[in-house]
């Protein structure tokens, strides 16, 4: 159905009459949902929601989040501990402590970066995490909406640049006063 609606939009554009919108609200919603899913996939971004209920974290992951983490659709409501277990061991304590501190604090936004280990292939990927926290009138966190963006390429370039700078400094220490451009 969505492919047919996309083709109708393209046909309208080719005929110079502008995009032809689906007639029903349900069809427009499905088309918009498909566009959002495509945008998330292209930008390597996945979203999730967490609800705090009776001291428990109830999670809902988008299909794009699941793909980034190498998870199947059965993991859409995975428990909190499953996320923690995918965080790289060297980042795990910092990531979980930061998450819990954000929930227990009084802020409404949280941002961090850490590595995960994909469930399906064991690949290590860097995630940039942005979160909006909703709080009740007393300031207690009730839910959050967040995104995970795969920033592995940027992080690897940063690490390579730091290593290059370290090597240049090491060489300069061995041969002081010598600089070749």
Coordinates of C-alpha atoms in Angstrom, one line a residue:
X1 CA 0.0 0.0 0.0
X2 CA 2.8 2.4 0.9
X3 CA 4.6 1.8 -2.4
X4 CA 1.4 2.5 -4.3
X5 CA 1.0 5.8 -2.3
X6 CA 4.6 6.8 -3.1
X7 CA 4.1 6.0 -6.8
X8 CA 0.9 8.2 -6.8
X9 CA 3.0 11.1 -5.3
X10 CA 5.7 10.6 -7.9
X11 CA 3.0 10.5 -10.7
X12 CA 1.6 13.8 -9.4
X13 CA 5.0 15.4 -9.4
X14 CA 5.7 14.2 -12.9
X15 CA 2.4 15.7 -14.2
X16 CA 3.2 19.0 -12.5
X17 CA 0.2 18.9 -10.2
X18 CA 2.3 18.4 -7.0
X19 CA 2.3 15.5 -4.6
X20 CA -1.0 13.6 -4.5
X21 CA -1.7 12.9 -0.8
X22 CA -3.4 9.7 0.2
X23 CA -7.1 10.3 0.9
X24 CA -7.6 8.6 4.2
X25 CA -6.1 9.8 7.5
X26 CA -4.9 6.2 8.1
X27 CA -3.1 6.0 4.7
X28 CA -1.5 9.4 5.4
X29 CA -0.3 8.2 8.8
X30 CA 1.1 5.0 7.3
X31 CA 3.0 7.0 4.7
X32 CA 4.3 9.5 7.2
X33 CA 5.4 6.6 9.5
X34 CA 7.2 5.0 6.5
X35 CA 9.0 8.3 5.8
X36 CA 10.1 8.6 9.4
X37 CA 11.3 5.1 9.5
X38 CA 13.3 5.7 6.3
X39 CA 14.8 8.9 7.7
X40 CA 15.9 7.1 10.9
X41 CA 17.4 4.3 8.9
X42 CA 19.3 6.7 6.6
X43 CA 20.6 8.7 9.5
X44 CA 21.5 5.6 11.5
X45 CA 19.2 6.7 14.3
X46 CA 16.9 4.6 16.5
X47 CA 14.4 5.8 19.1
X48 CA 13.0 4.3 22.3
X49 CA 10.7 5.0 25.2
X50 CA 11.1 4.0 28.8
X51 CA 8.3 4.2 31.4
X52 CA 9.1 4.1 35.1
X53 CA 6.4 2.1 36.8
X54 CA 6.7 0.8 40.4
X55 CA 10.5 1.0 40.3
X56 CA 10.7 -0.9 37.0
X57 CA 11.8 0.3 33.6
X58 CA 9.3 -0.7 30.9
X59 CA 10.9 -0.2 27.5
X60 CA 9.7 0.1 23.9
X61 CA 12.3 0.1 21.1
X62 CA 11.8 1.3 17.5
X63 CA 12.6 -1.1 14.6
X64 CA 15.5 1.2 13.7
X65 CA 16.9 1.0 17.3
X66 CA 16.6 -2.8 17.1
X67 CA 18.5 -2.8 13.8
X68 CA 21.3 -0.6 15.2
X69 CA 21.7 -3.0 18.2
X70 CA 21.5 -6.1 16.1
X71 CA 18.3 -7.2 17.7
X72 CA 15.2 -8.9 16.3
X73 CA 11.6 -7.7 16.6
X74 CA 11.1 -9.9 19.7
X75 CA 13.3 -7.5 21.6
X76 CA 11.0 -4.5 21.2
X77 CA 10.2 -4.6 24.9
X78 CA 13.5 -6.0 26.2
X79 CA 14.2 -5.5 29.9
X80 CA 16.7 -2.9 31.2
X81 CA 19.3 -5.5 32.0
X82 CA 19.4 -6.6 28.4
X83 CA 20.5 -3.0 27.4
X84 CA 23.1 -2.9 30.1
X85 CA 24.6 -6.2 29.0
X86 CA 25.1 -4.9 25.5
X87 CA 27.0 -1.8 26.6
X88 CA 30.8 -2.4 26.2
X89 CA 32.3 -3.6 29.4
X90 CA 34.7 -0.7 29.6
X91 CA 31.8 1.8 29.3
X92 CA 29.1 -0.2 31.2
X93 CA 29.4 1.2 34.7
X94 CA 29.7 4.8 33.5
X95 CA 26.7 4.4 31.1
X96 CA 24.4 2.8 33.6
X97 CA 25.4 5.2 36.5
X98 CA 24.9 8.2 34.1
X99 CA 21.5 6.9 33.1
X100 CA 20.4 6.3 36.7
X101 CA 21.7 9.7 37.8
X102 CA 19.8 11.4 35.1
X103 CA 16.6 9.6 36.1
X104 CA 17.1 10.4 39.8
X105 CA 18.2 14.0 39.2
X106 CA 16.0 16.9 38.3
X107 CA 17.0 17.6 34.7
X108 CA 14.9 17.0 31.7
X109 CA 17.7 16.2 29.2
X110 CA 20.5 13.7 29.2
X111 CA 23.3 13.2 26.6
X112 CA 26.2 10.7 26.5
X113 CA 28.2 8.5 24.2
X114 CA 29.3 4.9 24.8
X115 CA 30.0 1.7 22.9
X116 CA 27.7 -1.2 22.5
X117 CA 28.3 -4.7 21.3
X118 CA 25.8 -5.7 18.7
X119 CA 23.8 -8.7 19.7
X120 CA 23.8 -10.4 16.2
X121 CA 27.4 -10.0 15.0
X122 CA 29.4 -8.9 18.0
X123 CA 30.5 -5.7 16.3
X124 CA 31.4 -2.8 18.5
X125 CA 29.6 0.4 17.7
X126 CA 29.6 3.9 19.2
X127 CA 26.2 5.4 20.2
X128 CA 25.4 9.0 20.7
X129 CA 22.5 9.1 23.2
X130 CA 20.1 12.0 23.5
X131 CA 17.2 11.8 26.0
X132 CA 14.2 13.9 27.1
X133 CA 13.0 13.0 30.6
X134 CA 9.4 13.7 31.6
X135 CA 8.7 14.3 35.3
X136 CA 5.6 14.6 37.4
X137 CA 4.7 17.6 39.5
X138 CA 7.0 16.4 42.3
X139 CA 9.9 16.2 39.9
X140 CA 10.0 12.4 39.8
X141 CA 10.9 10.9 36.4
X142 CA 7.9 9.1 34.9
X143 CA 9.1 8.4 31.4
X144 CA 11.7 9.3 28.8
X145 CA 12.1 9.4 25.1
X146 CA 15.5 8.9 23.6
X147 CA 17.5 8.3 20.5
X148 CA 20.6 6.3 19.7
X149 CA 22.7 7.5 16.8
X150 CA 25.5 5.3 15.4
X151 CA 28.5 7.7 15.5
X152 CA 31.2 5.0 15.0
X153 CA 32.7 6.6 11.9
X154 CA 33.2 9.9 13.7
X155 CA 34.6 8.3 16.9
X156 CA 37.1 6.2 14.9
X157 CA 38.3 9.3 13.1
X158 CA 38.7 11.1 16.4
X159 CA 40.7 8.2 17.9
X160 CA 42.9 8.1 14.7
X161 CA 43.5 11.8 15.0
X162 CA 44.5 11.6 18.6
X163 CA 46.8 8.7 17.9
X164 CA 48.4 10.6 15.0
X165 CA 48.9 13.7 17.3
X166 CA 50.4 11.4 20.0
X167 CA 52.9 10.0 17.4
X168 CA 53.9 13.4 16.2
X169 CA 54.5 14.6 19.7
X170 CA 56.6 11.5 20.4
X171 CA 58.7 12.1 17.4
X172 CA 59.1 15.8 18.3
X173 CA 60.3 14.7 21.8
X174 CA 62.9 12.4 20.2
X175 CA 64.1 15.0 17.7
X176 CA 63.5 18.4 19.4
X177 CA 63.6 21.4 17.2
X178 CA 63.1 19.4 13.9
X179 CA 59.8 20.0 12.1
X180 CA 59.2 18.9 8.5
X181 CA 56.1 20.2 6.7

